XYZ file of C-alpha atoms in Angstrom:
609
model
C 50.641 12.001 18.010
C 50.021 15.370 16.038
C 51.811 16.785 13.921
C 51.638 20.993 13.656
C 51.973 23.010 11.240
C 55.373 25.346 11.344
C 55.277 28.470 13.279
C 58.030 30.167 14.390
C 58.340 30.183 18.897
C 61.568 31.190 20.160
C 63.932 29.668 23.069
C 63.207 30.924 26.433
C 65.717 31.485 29.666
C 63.535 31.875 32.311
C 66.365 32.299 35.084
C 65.964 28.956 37.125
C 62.456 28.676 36.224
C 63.281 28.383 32.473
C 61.781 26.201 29.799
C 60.460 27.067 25.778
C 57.415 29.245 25.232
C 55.487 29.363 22.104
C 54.796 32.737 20.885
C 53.806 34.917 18.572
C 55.757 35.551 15.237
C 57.785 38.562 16.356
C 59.545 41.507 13.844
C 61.861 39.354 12.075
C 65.120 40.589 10.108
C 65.516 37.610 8.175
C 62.886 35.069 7.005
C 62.193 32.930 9.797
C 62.971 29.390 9.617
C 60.478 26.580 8.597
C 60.919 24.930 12.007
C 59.892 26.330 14.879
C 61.749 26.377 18.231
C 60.239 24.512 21.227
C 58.538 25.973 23.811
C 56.803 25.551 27.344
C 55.387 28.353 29.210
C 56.875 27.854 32.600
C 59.630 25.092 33.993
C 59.832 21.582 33.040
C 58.830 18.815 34.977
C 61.801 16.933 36.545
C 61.502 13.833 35.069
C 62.129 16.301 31.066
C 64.800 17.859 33.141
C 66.461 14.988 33.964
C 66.354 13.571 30.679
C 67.563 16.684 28.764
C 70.394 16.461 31.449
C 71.435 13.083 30.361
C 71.384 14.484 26.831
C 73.613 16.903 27.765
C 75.974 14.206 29.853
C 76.151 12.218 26.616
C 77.481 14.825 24.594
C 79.463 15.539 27.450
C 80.715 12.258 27.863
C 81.675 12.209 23.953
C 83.881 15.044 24.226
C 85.565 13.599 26.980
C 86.422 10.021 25.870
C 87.936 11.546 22.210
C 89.749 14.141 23.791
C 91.296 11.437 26.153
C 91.680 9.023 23.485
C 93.335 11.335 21.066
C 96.100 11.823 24.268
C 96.379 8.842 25.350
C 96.858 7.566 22.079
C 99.329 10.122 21.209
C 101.676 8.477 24.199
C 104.973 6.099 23.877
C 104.142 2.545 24.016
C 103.183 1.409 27.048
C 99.427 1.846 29.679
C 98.361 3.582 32.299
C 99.550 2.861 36.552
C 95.684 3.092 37.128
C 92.647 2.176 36.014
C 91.601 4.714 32.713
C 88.170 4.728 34.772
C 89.576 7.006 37.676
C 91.102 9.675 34.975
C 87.716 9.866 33.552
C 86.217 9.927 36.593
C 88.383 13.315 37.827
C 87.656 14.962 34.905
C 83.873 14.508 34.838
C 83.792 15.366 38.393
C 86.259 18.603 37.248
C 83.771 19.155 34.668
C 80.824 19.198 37.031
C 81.819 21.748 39.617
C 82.645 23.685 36.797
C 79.242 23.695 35.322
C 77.464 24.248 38.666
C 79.481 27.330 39.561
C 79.255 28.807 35.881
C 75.922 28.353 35.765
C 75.389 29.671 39.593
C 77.902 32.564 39.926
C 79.716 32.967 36.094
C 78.228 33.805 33.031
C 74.955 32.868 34.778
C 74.477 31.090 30.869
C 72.845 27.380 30.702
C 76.861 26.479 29.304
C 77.949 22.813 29.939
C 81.789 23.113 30.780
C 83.770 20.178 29.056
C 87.398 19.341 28.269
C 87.441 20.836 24.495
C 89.780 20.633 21.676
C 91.624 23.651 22.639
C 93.683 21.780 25.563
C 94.374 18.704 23.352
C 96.336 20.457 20.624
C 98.726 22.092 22.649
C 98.750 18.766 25.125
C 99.411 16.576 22.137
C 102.239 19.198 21.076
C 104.038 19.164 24.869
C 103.731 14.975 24.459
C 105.688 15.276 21.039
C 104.873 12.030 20.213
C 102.817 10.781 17.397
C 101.915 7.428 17.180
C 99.092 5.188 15.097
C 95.592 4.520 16.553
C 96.828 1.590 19.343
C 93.519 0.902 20.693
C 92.311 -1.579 18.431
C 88.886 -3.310 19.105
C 86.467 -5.412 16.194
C 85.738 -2.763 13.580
C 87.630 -0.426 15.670
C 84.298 0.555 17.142
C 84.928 1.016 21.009
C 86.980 2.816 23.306
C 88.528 0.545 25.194
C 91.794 2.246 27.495
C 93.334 -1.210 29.146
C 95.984 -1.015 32.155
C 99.743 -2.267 31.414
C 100.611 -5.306 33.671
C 102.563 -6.753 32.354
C 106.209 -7.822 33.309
C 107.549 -6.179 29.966
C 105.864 -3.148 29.690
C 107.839 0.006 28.585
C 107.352 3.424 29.130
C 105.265 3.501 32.342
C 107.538 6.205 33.631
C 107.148 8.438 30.880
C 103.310 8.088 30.585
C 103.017 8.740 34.405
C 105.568 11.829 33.573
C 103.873 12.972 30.333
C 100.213 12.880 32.126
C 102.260 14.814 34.907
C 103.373 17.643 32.365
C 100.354 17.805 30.298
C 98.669 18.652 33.981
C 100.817 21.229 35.441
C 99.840 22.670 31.671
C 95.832 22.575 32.667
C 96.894 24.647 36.250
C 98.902 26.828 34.476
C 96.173 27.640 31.620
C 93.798 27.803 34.679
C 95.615 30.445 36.924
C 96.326 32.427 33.345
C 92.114 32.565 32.408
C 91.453 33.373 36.547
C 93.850 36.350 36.104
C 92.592 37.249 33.217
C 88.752 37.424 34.285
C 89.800 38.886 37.487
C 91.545 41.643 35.448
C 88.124 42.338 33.178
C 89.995 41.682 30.405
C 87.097 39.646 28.647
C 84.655 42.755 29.667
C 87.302 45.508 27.633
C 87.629 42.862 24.633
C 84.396 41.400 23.819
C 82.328 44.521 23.115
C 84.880 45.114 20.009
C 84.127 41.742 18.987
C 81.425 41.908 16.107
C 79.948 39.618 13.673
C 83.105 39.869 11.765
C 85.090 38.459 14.363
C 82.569 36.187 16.366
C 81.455 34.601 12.344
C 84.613 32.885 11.788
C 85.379 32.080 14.608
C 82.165 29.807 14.860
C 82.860 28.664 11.118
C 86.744 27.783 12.201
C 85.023 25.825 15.358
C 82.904 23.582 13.367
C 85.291 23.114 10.615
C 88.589 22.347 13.209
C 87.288 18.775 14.258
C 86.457 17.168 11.508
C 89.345 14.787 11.397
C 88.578 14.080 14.727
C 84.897 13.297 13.377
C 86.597 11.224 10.244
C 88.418 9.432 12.553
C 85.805 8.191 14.815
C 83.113 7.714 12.209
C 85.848 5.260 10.246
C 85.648 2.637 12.816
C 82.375 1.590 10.997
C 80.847 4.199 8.886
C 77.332 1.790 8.639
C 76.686 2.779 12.544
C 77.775 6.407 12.115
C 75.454 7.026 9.426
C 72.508 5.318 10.695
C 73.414 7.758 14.299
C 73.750 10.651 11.904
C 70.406 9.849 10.219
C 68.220 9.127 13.424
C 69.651 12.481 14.548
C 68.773 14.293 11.835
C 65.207 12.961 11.602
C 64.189 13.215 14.800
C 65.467 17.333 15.190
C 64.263 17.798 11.721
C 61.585 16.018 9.731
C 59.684 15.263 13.008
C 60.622 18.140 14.712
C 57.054 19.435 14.833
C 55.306 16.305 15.939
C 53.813 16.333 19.473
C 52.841 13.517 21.995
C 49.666 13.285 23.242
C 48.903 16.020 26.281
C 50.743 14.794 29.371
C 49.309 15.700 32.655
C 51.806 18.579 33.386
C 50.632 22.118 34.340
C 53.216 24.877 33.244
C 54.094 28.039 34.846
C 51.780 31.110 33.630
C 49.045 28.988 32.407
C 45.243 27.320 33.411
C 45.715 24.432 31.222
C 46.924 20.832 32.873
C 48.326 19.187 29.663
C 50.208 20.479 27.164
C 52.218 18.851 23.970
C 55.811 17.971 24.092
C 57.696 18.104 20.831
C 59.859 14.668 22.404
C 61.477 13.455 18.983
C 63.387 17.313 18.953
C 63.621 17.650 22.697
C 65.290 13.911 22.787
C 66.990 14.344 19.108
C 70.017 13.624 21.062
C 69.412 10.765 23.395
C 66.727 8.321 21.531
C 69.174 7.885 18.610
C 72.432 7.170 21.041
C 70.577 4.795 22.909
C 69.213 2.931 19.590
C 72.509 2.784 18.195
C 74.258 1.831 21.050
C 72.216 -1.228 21.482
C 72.282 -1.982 18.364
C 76.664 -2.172 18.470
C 75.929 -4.051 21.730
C 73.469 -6.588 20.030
C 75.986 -6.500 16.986
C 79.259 -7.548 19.260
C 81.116 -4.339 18.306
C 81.467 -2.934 21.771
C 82.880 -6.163 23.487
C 86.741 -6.393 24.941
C 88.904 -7.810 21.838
C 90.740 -10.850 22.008
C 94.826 -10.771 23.181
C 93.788 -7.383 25.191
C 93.686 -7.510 28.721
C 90.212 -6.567 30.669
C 90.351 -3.679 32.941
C 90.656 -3.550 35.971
C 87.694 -3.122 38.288
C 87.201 0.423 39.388
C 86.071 1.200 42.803
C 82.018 2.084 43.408
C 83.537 5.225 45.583
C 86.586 7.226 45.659
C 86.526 10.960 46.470
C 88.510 12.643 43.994
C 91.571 14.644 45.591
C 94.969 16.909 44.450
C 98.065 14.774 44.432
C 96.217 11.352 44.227
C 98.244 9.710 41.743
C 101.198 12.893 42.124
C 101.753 16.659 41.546
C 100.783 18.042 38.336
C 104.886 18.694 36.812
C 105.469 21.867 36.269
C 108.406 22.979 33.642
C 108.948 25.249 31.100
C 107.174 23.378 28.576
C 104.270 22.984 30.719
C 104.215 27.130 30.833
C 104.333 27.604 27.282
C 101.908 24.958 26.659
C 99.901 26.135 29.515
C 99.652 30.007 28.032
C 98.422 28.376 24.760
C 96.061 26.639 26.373
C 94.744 29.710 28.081
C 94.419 31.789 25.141
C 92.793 29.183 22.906
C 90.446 28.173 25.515
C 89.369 31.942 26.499
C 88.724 32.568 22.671
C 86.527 29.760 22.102
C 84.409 30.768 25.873
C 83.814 34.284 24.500
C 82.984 32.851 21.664
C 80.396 30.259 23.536
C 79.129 33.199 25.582
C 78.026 35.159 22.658
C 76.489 32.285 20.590
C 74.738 30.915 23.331
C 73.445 34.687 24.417
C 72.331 34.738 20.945
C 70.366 31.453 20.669
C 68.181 32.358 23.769
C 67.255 36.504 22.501
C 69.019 37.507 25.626
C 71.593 40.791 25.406
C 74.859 41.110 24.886
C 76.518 39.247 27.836
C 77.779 42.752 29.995
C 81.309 42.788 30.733
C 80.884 41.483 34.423
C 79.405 38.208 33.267
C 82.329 37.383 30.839
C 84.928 38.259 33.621
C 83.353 35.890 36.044
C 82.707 33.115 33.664
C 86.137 33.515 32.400
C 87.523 33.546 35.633
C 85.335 31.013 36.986
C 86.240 28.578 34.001
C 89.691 29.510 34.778
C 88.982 27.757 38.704
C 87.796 24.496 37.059
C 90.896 24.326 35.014
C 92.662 24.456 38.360
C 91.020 21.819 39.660
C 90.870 19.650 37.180
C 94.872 20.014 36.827
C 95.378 19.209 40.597
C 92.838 15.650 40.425
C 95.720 14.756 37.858
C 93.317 15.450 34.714
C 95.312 16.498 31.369
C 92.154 18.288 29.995
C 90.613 21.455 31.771
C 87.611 22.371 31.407
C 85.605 25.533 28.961
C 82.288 26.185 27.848
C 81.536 23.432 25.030
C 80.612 24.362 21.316
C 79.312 20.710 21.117
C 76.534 21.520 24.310
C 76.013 24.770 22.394
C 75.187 23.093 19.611
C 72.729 20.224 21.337
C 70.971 23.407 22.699
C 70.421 24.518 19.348
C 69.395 21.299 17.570
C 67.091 20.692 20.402
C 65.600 24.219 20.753
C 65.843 23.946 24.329
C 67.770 26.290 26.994
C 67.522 26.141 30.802
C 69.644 26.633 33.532
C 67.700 24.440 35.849
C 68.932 21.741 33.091
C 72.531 22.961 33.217
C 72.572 22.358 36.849
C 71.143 19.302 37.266
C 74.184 18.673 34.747
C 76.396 19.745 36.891
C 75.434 18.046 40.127
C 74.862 14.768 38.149
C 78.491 14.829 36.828
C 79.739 15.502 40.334
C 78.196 12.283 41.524
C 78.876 10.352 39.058
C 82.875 12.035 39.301
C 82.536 9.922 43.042
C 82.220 6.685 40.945
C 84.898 4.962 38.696
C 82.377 2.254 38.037
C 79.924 3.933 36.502
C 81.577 6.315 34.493
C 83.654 3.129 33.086
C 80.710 3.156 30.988
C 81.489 5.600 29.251
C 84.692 3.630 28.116
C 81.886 1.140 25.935
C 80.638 3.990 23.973
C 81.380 2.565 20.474
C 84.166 4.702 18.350
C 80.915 6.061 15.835
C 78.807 7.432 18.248
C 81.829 9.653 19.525
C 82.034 10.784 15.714
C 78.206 10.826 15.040
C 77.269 13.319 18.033
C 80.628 15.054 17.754
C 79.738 15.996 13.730
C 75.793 16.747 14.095
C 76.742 19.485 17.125
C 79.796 20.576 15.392
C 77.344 20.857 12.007
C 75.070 23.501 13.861
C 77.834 25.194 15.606
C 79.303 25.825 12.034
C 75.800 27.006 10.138
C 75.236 29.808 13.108
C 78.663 31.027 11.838
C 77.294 30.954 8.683
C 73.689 32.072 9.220
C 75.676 35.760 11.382
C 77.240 36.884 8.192
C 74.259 38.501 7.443
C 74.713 40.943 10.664
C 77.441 43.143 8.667
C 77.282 43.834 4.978
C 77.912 41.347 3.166
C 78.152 43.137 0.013
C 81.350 45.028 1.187
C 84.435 44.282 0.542
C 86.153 45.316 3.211
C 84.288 43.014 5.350
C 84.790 39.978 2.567
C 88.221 40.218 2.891
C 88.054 39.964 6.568
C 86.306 36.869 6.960
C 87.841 34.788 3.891
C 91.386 35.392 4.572
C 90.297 34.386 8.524
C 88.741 31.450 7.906
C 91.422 30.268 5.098
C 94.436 31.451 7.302
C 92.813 29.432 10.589
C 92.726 26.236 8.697
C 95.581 26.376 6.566
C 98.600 27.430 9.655
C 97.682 24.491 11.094
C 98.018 22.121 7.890
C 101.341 23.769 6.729
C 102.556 22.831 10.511
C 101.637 19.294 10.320
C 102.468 18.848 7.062
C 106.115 20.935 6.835
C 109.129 18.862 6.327
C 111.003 20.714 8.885
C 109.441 21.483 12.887
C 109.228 24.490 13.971
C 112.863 25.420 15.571
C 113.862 28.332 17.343
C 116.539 26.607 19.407
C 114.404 27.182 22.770
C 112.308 24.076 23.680
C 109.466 26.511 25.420
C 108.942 28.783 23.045
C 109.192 26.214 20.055
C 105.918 24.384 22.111
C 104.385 27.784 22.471
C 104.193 28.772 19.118
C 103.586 25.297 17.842
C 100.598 25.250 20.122
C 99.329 28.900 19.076
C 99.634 27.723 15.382
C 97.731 24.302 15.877
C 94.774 26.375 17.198
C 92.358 27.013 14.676
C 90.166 28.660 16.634
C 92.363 31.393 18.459
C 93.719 31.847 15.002
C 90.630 32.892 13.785
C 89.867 35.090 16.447
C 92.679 36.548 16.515
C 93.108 37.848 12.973
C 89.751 38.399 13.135
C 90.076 40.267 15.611
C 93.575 42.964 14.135
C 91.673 42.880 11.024
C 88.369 44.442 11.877
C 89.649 46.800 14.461
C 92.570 48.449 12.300
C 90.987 47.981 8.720
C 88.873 51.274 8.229
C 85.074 50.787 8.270
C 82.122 52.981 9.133
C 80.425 50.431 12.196
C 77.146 50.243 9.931
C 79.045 48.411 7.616
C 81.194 46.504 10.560
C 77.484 45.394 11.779
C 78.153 47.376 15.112
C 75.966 49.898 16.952
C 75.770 52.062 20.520
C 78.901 49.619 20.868
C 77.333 45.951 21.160
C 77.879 43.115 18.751
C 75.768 43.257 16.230
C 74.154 39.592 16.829
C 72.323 41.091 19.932
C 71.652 44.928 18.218
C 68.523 43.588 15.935
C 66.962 41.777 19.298
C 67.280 44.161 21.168
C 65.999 46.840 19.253
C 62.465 44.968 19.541
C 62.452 44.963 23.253
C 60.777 47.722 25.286
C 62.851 48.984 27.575
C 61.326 46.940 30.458
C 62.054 43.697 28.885
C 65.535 44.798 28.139
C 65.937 45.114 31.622
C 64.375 42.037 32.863
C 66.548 40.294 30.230
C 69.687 41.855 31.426
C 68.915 40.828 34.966
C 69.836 36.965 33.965
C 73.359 38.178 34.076
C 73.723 39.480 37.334
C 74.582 37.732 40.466
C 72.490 35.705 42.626
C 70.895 38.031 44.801
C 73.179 37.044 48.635
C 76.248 37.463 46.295
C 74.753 40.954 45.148
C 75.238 42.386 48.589
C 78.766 41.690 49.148
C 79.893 43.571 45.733
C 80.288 46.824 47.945
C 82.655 45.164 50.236
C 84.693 43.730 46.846
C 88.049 45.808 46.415
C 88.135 48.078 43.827
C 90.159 46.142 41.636
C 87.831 43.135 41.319
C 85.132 45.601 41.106
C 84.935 44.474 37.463
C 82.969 41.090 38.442
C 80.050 43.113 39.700
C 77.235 44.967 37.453
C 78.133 48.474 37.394
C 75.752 51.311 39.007
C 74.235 52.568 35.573
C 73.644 48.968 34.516
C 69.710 48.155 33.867
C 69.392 46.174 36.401
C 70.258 48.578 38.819
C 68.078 51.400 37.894
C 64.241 52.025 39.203
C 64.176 50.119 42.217
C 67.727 48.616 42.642
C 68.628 45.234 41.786
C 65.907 42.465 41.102
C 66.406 39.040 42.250
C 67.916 37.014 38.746
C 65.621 34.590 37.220
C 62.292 35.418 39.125
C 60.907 37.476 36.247
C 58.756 35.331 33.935
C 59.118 37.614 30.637
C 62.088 37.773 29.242
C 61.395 37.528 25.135
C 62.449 40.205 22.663
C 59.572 42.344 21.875
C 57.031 41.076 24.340
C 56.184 42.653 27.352
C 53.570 40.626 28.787
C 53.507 37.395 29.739
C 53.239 34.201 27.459
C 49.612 34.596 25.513
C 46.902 32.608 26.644
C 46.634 31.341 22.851
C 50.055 29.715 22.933
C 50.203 28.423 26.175
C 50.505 25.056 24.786
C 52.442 23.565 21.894
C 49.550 22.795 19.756
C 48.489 22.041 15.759
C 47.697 24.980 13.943
């Protein structure tokens, strides 16, 4: 194993041929960091794609078990009709067709879609119940959901109806972010959406689950820690070490080895593994005494609407619903961006974020009819993994999404996922959230920073996120208008810290005056994407923008599209389009800011310096 020297190489989408390529240190605005990003000219093998896909389910699979958890929880006394296995199981499989269309026919983005916070605020306001932690295990270190057989059990009725509500919520969040992409309404909004608006709203992302993290991490703090540390040494202090050459020839290149930075590419996977054996060996992930053991799930059932009954649809469910939507639509926009950002592509166009939204917007459906009270978004946490791994590729995101169908088909295996112990929820869950919250930090620097215009802007956005929510939780008196709806409505809107962010700032830096030097905006793009950009020649910019545009049979039915969905095709004028008329997406092989040819022969491989 060597270890090189650091030298900066940048993340690489190579359409569905992607993987890292090192290259050259390119023009710079800022001083480059003293790690370098991963790189492989060419794709991965499938055995690293599969892998980095696990690493990706993981995560995945982290976000799902505390979002259901922090529900379920939130319920009156009492257990679920059917095995906690199957509710998993329709929400992974949600998740999954999600992913593979997003990644197919949406944003076109390597995004993992994932039930996210977003749903469970407004889901644990419709429940209006809050109850202590119930699930109790030894150290409080495993999530363990058990069924309710027995002859006394209360409340089965309302859980069943609850789960119902919280549902017909998801559908109705899912129709509202469909219209809305359909519309273009994400294509009008985001290119008014600078740093000043897409900064806090990354800060207010990272910041908003930390008592989620707390929570988790509590169950035994020793375990948490020791996940936290593993993590942070593997992405970190041996970042730049390299395995031996494997026998794997990359796209572009002569060479048959090159050197795989594994402890960064795997920062994610190696320490879960080591500290879930560890609980295991420990006894901290067994059933608890005086709790019953779950029921058996099936090896095979084919999830379906109405399984278990019709989502519920009421007035609270709307209201809830439209908070849902908006919250969830913020944070995707804001996942768009970021993850645009991390892998030097261009601003997404407006088509892309119309047909991600909308297509985000379909899994939400879905999800709601398979009786799942989480929909499903792009995930801050996955955006995160990508960049603490240094690794982006769409080949990986579907592989993600076809593995989470199949394992959506089978209760029994995804009842693993109920033995991940309580700290490695909170351990992954803070590290991603960590990273999410420094690119918030490390975009200030987009706008100027020494004016005060823009100061005010993203202080009072940040403080104002975090504090509406506190004052709600912590005012003696609810909320009360008189109207059950709208009271859930606004409580949900005010529990969102990250549509509260957005949103002022949002008013605030498009009705405060500023010149758009000083707003960090130029030729109308967000200013994340204007310093990239400016490197490219003009044939890279357009190779680049090609990763956005539809496959290429879908490209030949936009002319028969009615005009008023027009808005979920490239446009005419739009660089793909011009000299020579649409390219297939993803079969160029250079698509890096400020290089024109193809990966050097000199840093072909990932080698010391």
């Amino acid at each position: 194993m060597s270890r090189s020297q650091p030298h900066p190489i940048q993340l690489r989408p190579v359409g569905s041929q992607d993987a890292l390529a090192s290259l050259p240190k390119p023009p710079a605005i800022q001083t480059p960091s003293s790690h370098s990003w991963a790189s492989l000219c060419g794709p991965p093998p499938w055995g690293l794609g599969c892998l980095l896909a696990l690493q990706h389910i993981l995560v995945l699979g982290s976000l799902l078990c505390a979002s259901h958890l922090l529900l379920l929880r939130s319920l009156p006394p009492g257990g679920l009709s059917y095995s906690p296995a199957q509710l998993l199981a329709s929400s992974l499989f949600s998740c999954g067709v999600s992913t593979a269309l997003q990644t197919w026919m949406g944003s076109r983005l390597p995004l993992v879609q994932a039930p996210s916070f977003e749903f469970l605020f407004p889901a644990l306001v419709l429940t209006s119940q809050k109850l202590p932690l119930a699930i109790q295990t030894p150290g409080n270190s495993s999530l363990m959901l058990h069924l309710c057989e027995e002859p006394g059990c209360h409340g089965l009725e309302l859980w069943n109806t609850s789960l119902r509500e919280v549902s017909g919520a998801v559908v109705v969040s899912g129709l509202l972010q469909g219209t809305l992409g359909l519309l273009g309404a994400p294509g009008h909004l985001f290119p008014h959406c600078g740093p000043l608006v897409l900064a806090p709203s990354l800060v207010v992302a990272g910041l908003s689950a930390h008592k989620e993290v707390a929570l988790f991490c509590s169950a035994h703090w020793g375990l948490a820690l020791l996940l936290i540390l593993l993590m942070v040494v593997c992405s970190q202090h041996l970042g730049s070490c390299q395995l031996p050459p494997c026998p794997w020839r990359p796209a572009s290149t002569s060479s048959t080895h090159t050197h795989l930075p594994a402890f960064r590419l795997l920062s994610v996977l190696v320490p879960v593994a080591c500290v879930w054996i560890i609980s295991a060996l420990l006894g901290l992930s067994v059933i608890p005494l005086g709790q019953s053991v779950p029921t058996e799930a099936p090896w095979f059932r084919l999830p379906h609407p109405a399984e278990w009954d019709w989502p519920l649809l009421t007035p609270r469910a709307l209201a809830a619903g439209t908070s849902m939507a908006l919250a969830a639509s913020t944070s995707s926009l804001g996942c768009y961006a970021l993850c645009g950002w991390l892998l030097h592509l261009p601003s997404p166009p407006p088509h892309a974020c119309s047909r991600g939204l909308g297509l985000e917007g379909l899994g939400s459906v879905l999800a709601g009819l398979l009786g799942s009270p989480m929909g499903t978004s792009s995930s801050f946490s996955n955006v995160g993994t990508v960049s603490l791994i240094q690794a982006g590729s769409r080949r990986v995101a579907h592989l993600v999404g076809l593995l989470c169908m199949g394992l959506g088909l089978s209760p029994r295996l995804v009842q693993l996922l109920t033995t991940i112990p309580l700290p490695v929820l909170g351990g992954v869950l803070g590290v991603t959230q960590a990273v999410v919250l420094s690119t918030g930090f490390s975009s200030f620097h987009l706008a100027d920073t020494d004016s005060g215009r823009n100061v005010f802007i993203v202080g009072f956005s940040i403080f104002m996120a975090l504090l509406l929510p506190r004052w709600l939780q912590e005012a003696p008196v609810l909320l009360s208008t008189g109207w059950s709806p709208l009271d859930v409505l606004l409580r949900s809107l005010l529990t969102e810290p990250i549509f509260l962010a957005g949103l002022l700032g949002f008013l605030l830096e498009n009705t405060i005056p500023g010149t758009r030097l000083e707003r960090g905006l130029g030729q109308g793009l967000p200013s994340p994407f204007l310093a990239q950009e400016a490197r490219m020649p003009q044939k890279s910019r357009e190779k680049a923008a090609q990763e956005y545009e539809l496959p290429f049979p879908l490209q030949n039915l936009c002319p028969y599209i009615p005009q008023p969905l027009r808005c979920l095709c490239p446009l005419p004028e739009d660089p793909g389009n011009e000299e020579g008329g649409p390219a297939e997406p993803g079969e160029t092989v250079d698509l890096l800011p400020g290089f024109g040819e193809q990966c050097p022969k000199a840093s072909r491989e990932l080698r010391s310096q």
